[in-house]
Amino acid sequence: QVQLVESGGGLVQAGGSLRLSCAVSGSIFSINTMGWYRQAPGKQRDFVARILSGDSTNYADSVKGRFTISRDNAKNTVYLQMNSLKPEDTGVYYCDAVVTTTARVQTVYWGQGTQVTVSS
C-alpha cells in the first residue's frame, strides 16, 4: 500500500506565494517521476509540473517562470513552490507519483488534494 499526502494549501492574495508538499509513504521500493496537477471547480484536472528521477522538470506553459517543482528523495517528498500567484491558479492541487512497490509493481498513485485559493 502506498499513500500520498499533500499539504501547504491555503488562501493567498494575487501576487503571493505558497509552497506545497507531498509526502509518499508505504511499501516503496523506488519512486520514479513525481508531479502536480490541479483542478478548478467545474473543470478537468490539468497538468502543472513534473519532475523525473534524474531531476529534469516539465511545466505547463501557464506556470512556467512562476512555479518550481523539486523533490527530496531521502524524504520521499515532492514540493511545488508557487510564486506570483494569480486567481486562475485557484483549484485543488493533487500530487502523483510513479512508484515501484516492494512487490516490484510500478503503479501511479494520487494524493487526495489540497485547496489553493488566490484572491484578487
Coordinates of N, CA and C in Angstrom, one line a residue:
Q1 N 0.8 -1.2 0.0 CA 0.0 0.0 0.0 C 0.9 1.3 0.0
V2 N 0.5 2.2 -0.9 CA 1.3 3.5 -1.0 C 0.3 4.6 -0.8
Q3 N 0.7 5.6 -0.1 CA -0.2 6.8 0.1 C 0.6 8.1 -0.2
L4 N -0.1 9.0 -0.7 CA 0.4 10.4 -0.9 C -0.4 11.4 -0.2
V5 N 0.2 12.3 0.6 CA -0.5 13.2 1.4 C 0.0 14.6 1.0
E6 N -0.8 15.5 0.5 CA -0.5 16.9 0.2 C -0.7 17.8 1.4
S7 N 0.1 18.9 1.4 CA -0.1 19.9 2.5 C 0.4 21.2 1.9
G8 N 0.1 22.3 2.6 CA 0.6 23.6 2.3 C -0.4 24.5 1.5
G9 N -1.5 24.0 1.2 CA -2.5 24.8 0.5 C -3.1 25.9 1.5
G10 N -3.8 26.8 0.9 CA -4.4 27.9 1.7 C -4.9 29.0 0.8
L11 N -5.2 30.1 1.5 CA -5.7 31.3 0.8 C -4.6 32.3 0.8
V12 N -4.4 32.9 -0.4 CA -3.4 33.9 -0.6 C -3.8 34.9 -1.6
Q13 N -3.3 36.1 -1.5 CA -3.7 37.2 -2.4 C -2.9 37.1 -3.7
A14 N -3.5 37.6 -4.8 CA -2.7 37.6 -6.0 C -1.4 38.2 -5.9
G15 N -0.4 37.6 -6.5 CA 1.0 38.0 -6.3 C 1.7 37.4 -5.2
G16 N 1.0 36.7 -4.4 CA 1.7 36.0 -3.2 C 2.2 34.7 -3.6
S17 N 2.7 33.9 -2.6 CA 3.4 32.7 -2.8 C 2.8 31.6 -1.8
L18 N 2.9 30.4 -2.2 CA 2.6 29.2 -1.4 C 3.6 28.1 -1.8
R19 N 3.9 27.2 -0.8 CA 4.7 26.1 -1.0 C 3.9 24.8 -0.7
L20 N 3.7 24.0 -1.6 CA 3.0 22.7 -1.4 C 4.0 21.6 -1.2
S21 N 3.6 20.6 -0.4 CA 4.4 19.4 -0.2 C 3.6 18.2 -0.4
C22 N 4.2 17.2 -0.8 CA 3.5 15.9 -1.0 C 4.5 14.8 -0.5
A23 N 4.1 14.1 0.5 CA 4.9 13.0 1.1 C 4.3 11.7 0.7
V24 N 5.2 10.8 0.2 CA 4.9 9.5 -0.2 C 5.3 8.5 0.9
S25 N 4.4 7.6 1.2 CA 4.8 6.6 2.2 C 4.1 5.2 1.9
G26 N 4.6 4.2 2.5 CA 4.1 2.9 2.3 C 5.2 1.9 1.8
S27 N 4.7 0.9 1.1 CA 5.6 -0.2 0.6 C 6.4 0.2 -0.7
I28 N 7.3 1.1 -0.5 CA 8.0 1.7 -1.6 C 9.4 1.0 -1.8
F29 N 9.6 0.6 -3.1 CA 10.9 0.2 -3.5 C 11.6 1.4 -4.1
S30 N 11.0 2.1 -5.0 CA 11.6 3.3 -5.5 C 10.5 4.2 -6.1
I31 N 10.8 5.5 -6.2 CA 9.9 6.4 -6.8 C 10.5 7.0 -8.0
N32 N 9.8 6.9 -9.1 CA 10.3 7.4 -10.4 C 9.9 8.9 -10.6
T33 N 8.9 9.2 -11.4 CA 8.5 10.5 -11.6 C 7.5 10.9 -10.6
M34 N 7.5 12.2 -10.3 CA 6.5 12.8 -9.3 C 6.0 14.1 -10.0
G35 N 4.8 14.4 -9.7 CA 4.2 15.6 -10.4 C 3.0 16.2 -9.6
W36 N 2.6 17.3 -10.2 CA 1.5 18.1 -9.6 C 0.4 18.3 -10.7
Y37 N -0.8 18.2 -10.3 CA -2.0 18.5 -11.2 C -2.9 19.4 -10.4
R38 N -3.8 20.1 -11.1 CA -4.8 20.9 -10.4 C -6.1 20.9 -11.1
Q39 N -7.1 21.1 -10.3 CA -8.5 21.1 -10.8 C -9.3 22.2 -10.3
A40 N -9.8 23.1 -11.1 CA -10.7 24.1 -10.7 C -12.1 23.6 -10.7
P41 N -13.0 24.3 -10.0 CA -14.4 23.8 -9.9 C -15.0 23.8 -11.3
G42 N -15.6 22.7 -11.6 CA -16.3 22.5 -12.9 C -15.3 22.3 -14.1
K43 N -14.1 22.1 -13.8 CA -13.1 21.8 -14.9 C -12.4 20.5 -14.7
Q44 N -11.7 20.1 -15.7 CA -10.9 18.9 -15.7 C -9.6 19.1 -14.9
R45 N -9.0 18.0 -14.5 CA -7.7 18.0 -13.9 C -6.7 18.3 -14.9
D46 N -5.8 19.3 -14.7 CA -4.8 19.7 -15.6 C -3.4 19.5 -15.1
F47 N -2.5 19.2 -16.0 CA -1.1 19.0 -15.6 C -0.5 20.4 -15.2
V48 N 0.3 20.3 -14.2 CA 1.0 21.5 -13.7 C 2.5 21.4 -13.9
A49 N 3.1 20.4 -13.3 CA 4.5 20.2 -13.3 C 4.9 18.8 -13.0
R50 N 6.1 18.4 -13.5 CA 6.6 17.0 -13.3 C 8.1 17.1 -13.1
I51 N 8.6 16.2 -12.2 CA 10.0 16.1 -12.0 C 10.3 14.6 -12.1
L52 N 11.4 14.3 -12.9 CA 11.8 13.0 -13.2 C 12.8 12.5 -12.1
S53 N 13.1 11.3 -12.2 CA 14.0 10.7 -11.2 C 15.4 11.3 -11.3
G54 N 15.8 11.8 -12.4 CA 17.1 12.5 -12.6 C 17.0 14.0 -12.4
D55 N 15.8 14.5 -11.9 CA 15.6 15.9 -11.5 C 15.3 16.8 -12.7
S56 N 15.2 16.2 -13.9 CA 14.7 17.0 -15.0 C 13.2 17.4 -14.7
T57 N 12.8 18.5 -15.2 CA 11.5 19.0 -14.9 C 10.7 19.4 -16.2
N58 N 9.4 19.4 -16.1 CA 8.5 19.9 -17.1 C 7.4 20.7 -16.4
Y59 N 7.0 21.7 -17.1 CA 5.9 22.6 -16.6 C 4.9 22.9 -17.6
A60 N 3.7 23.1 -17.2 CA 2.6 23.7 -18.0 C 3.0 25.1 -18.4
D61 N 2.7 25.5 -19.6 CA 3.0 26.8 -20.1 C 2.5 27.9 -19.1
S62 N 1.3 27.6 -18.5 CA 0.6 28.6 -17.7 C 1.4 28.9 -16.4
V63 N 2.3 28.1 -16.0 CA 3.0 28.3 -14.8 C 4.5 28.4 -14.9
K64 N 5.0 28.3 -16.1 CA 6.4 28.5 -16.3 C 6.9 29.9 -15.9
G65 N 8.0 29.9 -15.2 CA 8.6 31.1 -14.7 C 8.0 31.5 -13.3
R66 N 7.0 30.8 -12.9 CA 6.3 31.2 -11.6 C 6.4 30.0 -10.6
F67 N 6.3 28.8 -11.1 CA 6.3 27.6 -10.2 C 7.6 26.9 -10.4
T68 N 8.0 26.3 -9.3 CA 9.2 25.4 -9.3 C 8.9 24.1 -8.6
I69 N 9.1 23.0 -9.3 CA 8.9 21.7 -8.7 C 10.3 21.2 -8.2
S70 N 10.3 20.5 -7.1 CA 11.6 19.9 -6.6 C 11.2 18.7 -5.8
R71 N 12.2 17.9 -5.5 CA 12.0 16.7 -4.7 C 13.1 16.4 -3.7
D72 N 12.8 15.7 -2.7 CA 13.8 15.3 -1.7 C 13.6 13.8 -1.6
N73 N 14.5 13.1 -2.3 CA 14.4 11.7 -2.4 C 14.6 11.0 -1.0
A74 N 15.4 11.5 -0.1 CA 15.5 11.0 1.2 C 14.2 11.0 2.0
K75 N 13.4 12.0 1.7 CA 12.1 12.1 2.4 C 10.9 11.6 1.6
N76 N 11.2 11.1 0.4 CA 10.1 10.7 -0.5 C 9.0 11.8 -0.6
T77 N 9.5 13.0 -0.9 CA 8.6 14.2 -0.9 C 8.9 15.0 -2.1
V78 N 7.8 15.5 -2.7 CA 7.9 16.4 -3.8 C 7.3 17.8 -3.4
Y79 N 7.8 18.8 -3.9 CA 7.4 20.2 -3.5 C 7.0 21.0 -4.7
L80 N 6.1 21.9 -4.5 CA 5.8 22.9 -5.5 C 5.8 24.3 -5.0
Q81 N 6.8 25.0 -5.3 CA 6.9 26.4 -4.9 C 6.2 27.3 -5.9
M82 N 5.1 28.0 -5.5 CA 4.3 28.8 -6.3 C 4.5 30.2 -6.0
N83 N 5.0 31.0 -6.9 CA 5.2 32.4 -6.8 C 4.3 33.2 -7.8
S84 N 4.1 34.5 -7.5 CA 3.4 35.3 -8.4 C 2.0 34.7 -8.7
L85 N 1.3 34.3 -7.7 CA 0.1 33.5 -7.9 C -1.0 34.4 -8.5
K86 N -1.8 33.8 -9.3 CA -2.9 34.5 -10.0 C -4.2 33.9 -9.6
P87 N -5.3 34.6 -9.7 CA -6.6 34.0 -9.4 C -6.9 32.7 -10.2
E88 N -6.4 32.7 -11.4 CA -6.7 31.5 -12.2 C -5.9 30.3 -11.8
D89 N -5.0 30.4 -10.8 CA -4.3 29.3 -10.2 C -5.1 28.6 -9.1
T90 N -6.3 29.2 -8.8 CA -7.1 28.6 -7.8 C -7.6 27.2 -8.2
G91 N -7.6 26.3 -7.3 CA -8.1 24.9 -7.5 C -7.5 24.0 -6.5
V92 N -7.9 22.7 -6.6 CA -7.4 21.7 -5.8 C -6.2 21.1 -6.4
Y93 N -5.1 21.1 -5.7 CA -3.8 20.6 -6.3 C -3.6 19.2 -5.8
Y94 N -3.3 18.3 -6.7 CA -3.0 16.9 -6.5 C -1.6 16.6 -6.9
C95 N -1.0 15.8 -6.0 CA 0.3 15.2 -6.4 C 0.1 13.8 -6.9
D96 N 1.0 13.4 -7.8 CA 1.1 12.0 -8.2 C 2.5 11.5 -8.2
A97 N 2.7 10.2 -8.1 CA 4.0 9.6 -8.1 C 3.9 8.2 -8.8
V98 N 4.9 8.0 -9.6 CA 5.0 6.7 -10.2 C 5.9 5.9 -9.3
V99 N 5.4 4.9 -8.7 CA 6.0 4.2 -7.6 C 6.2 2.7 -8.0
T100 N 7.4 2.2 -7.8 CA 7.7 0.8 -7.8 C 7.6 0.3 -6.4
T101 N 6.6 -0.6 -6.1 CA 6.4 -1.1 -4.8 C 7.4 -2.1 -4.4
T102 N 7.4 -2.5 -3.2 CA 8.3 -3.6 -2.7 C 7.9 -4.9 -3.4
A103 N 6.7 -5.0 -4.0 CA 6.4 -6.2 -4.8 C 6.8 -6.1 -6.2
R104 N 7.6 -5.0 -6.5 CA 8.2 -4.7 -7.8 C 7.1 -4.5 -8.9
V105 N 6.0 -3.9 -8.5 CA 5.0 -3.5 -9.4 C 5.0 -1.9 -9.5
Q106 N 5.0 -1.4 -10.7 CA 5.1 0.0 -10.9 C 3.6 0.5 -11.2
T107 N 3.3 1.5 -10.3 CA 1.9 2.0 -10.3 C 1.9 3.5 -10.1
V108 N 0.9 4.2 -10.7 CA 0.7 5.6 -10.5 C -0.2 5.8 -9.3
Y109 N 0.2 6.6 -8.3 CA -0.6 6.8 -7.1 C -0.9 8.3 -7.0
W110 N -2.0 8.6 -6.5 CA -2.5 10.0 -6.4 C -2.8 10.4 -4.9
G111 N -2.5 11.6 -4.6 CA -2.9 12.2 -3.3 C -4.4 12.6 -3.3
Q112 N -4.9 13.0 -2.2 CA -6.3 13.4 -2.1 C -6.5 14.9 -2.4
G113 N -5.4 15.7 -2.5 CA -5.5 17.1 -2.9 C -5.5 18.1 -1.7
T114 N -5.0 19.3 -2.1 CA -5.0 20.4 -1.1 C -5.5 21.6 -1.8
Q115 N -6.4 22.4 -1.2 CA -7.0 23.5 -1.8 C -6.1 24.7 -1.8
V116 N -6.0 25.4 -3.0 CA -5.3 26.6 -3.1 C -6.3 27.7 -3.7
T117 N -6.4 28.7 -2.9 CA -7.3 29.8 -3.4 C -6.6 31.1 -3.4
V118 N -6.6 31.7 -4.6 CA -5.9 33.0 -4.8 C -7.0 34.1 -5.1
S119 N -7.0 35.1 -4.2 CA -7.9 36.1 -4.3 C -7.4 37.3 -5.1
S120 N -8.3 38.1 -5.7 CA -7.9 39.2 -6.5 C -7.5 40.4 -5.7

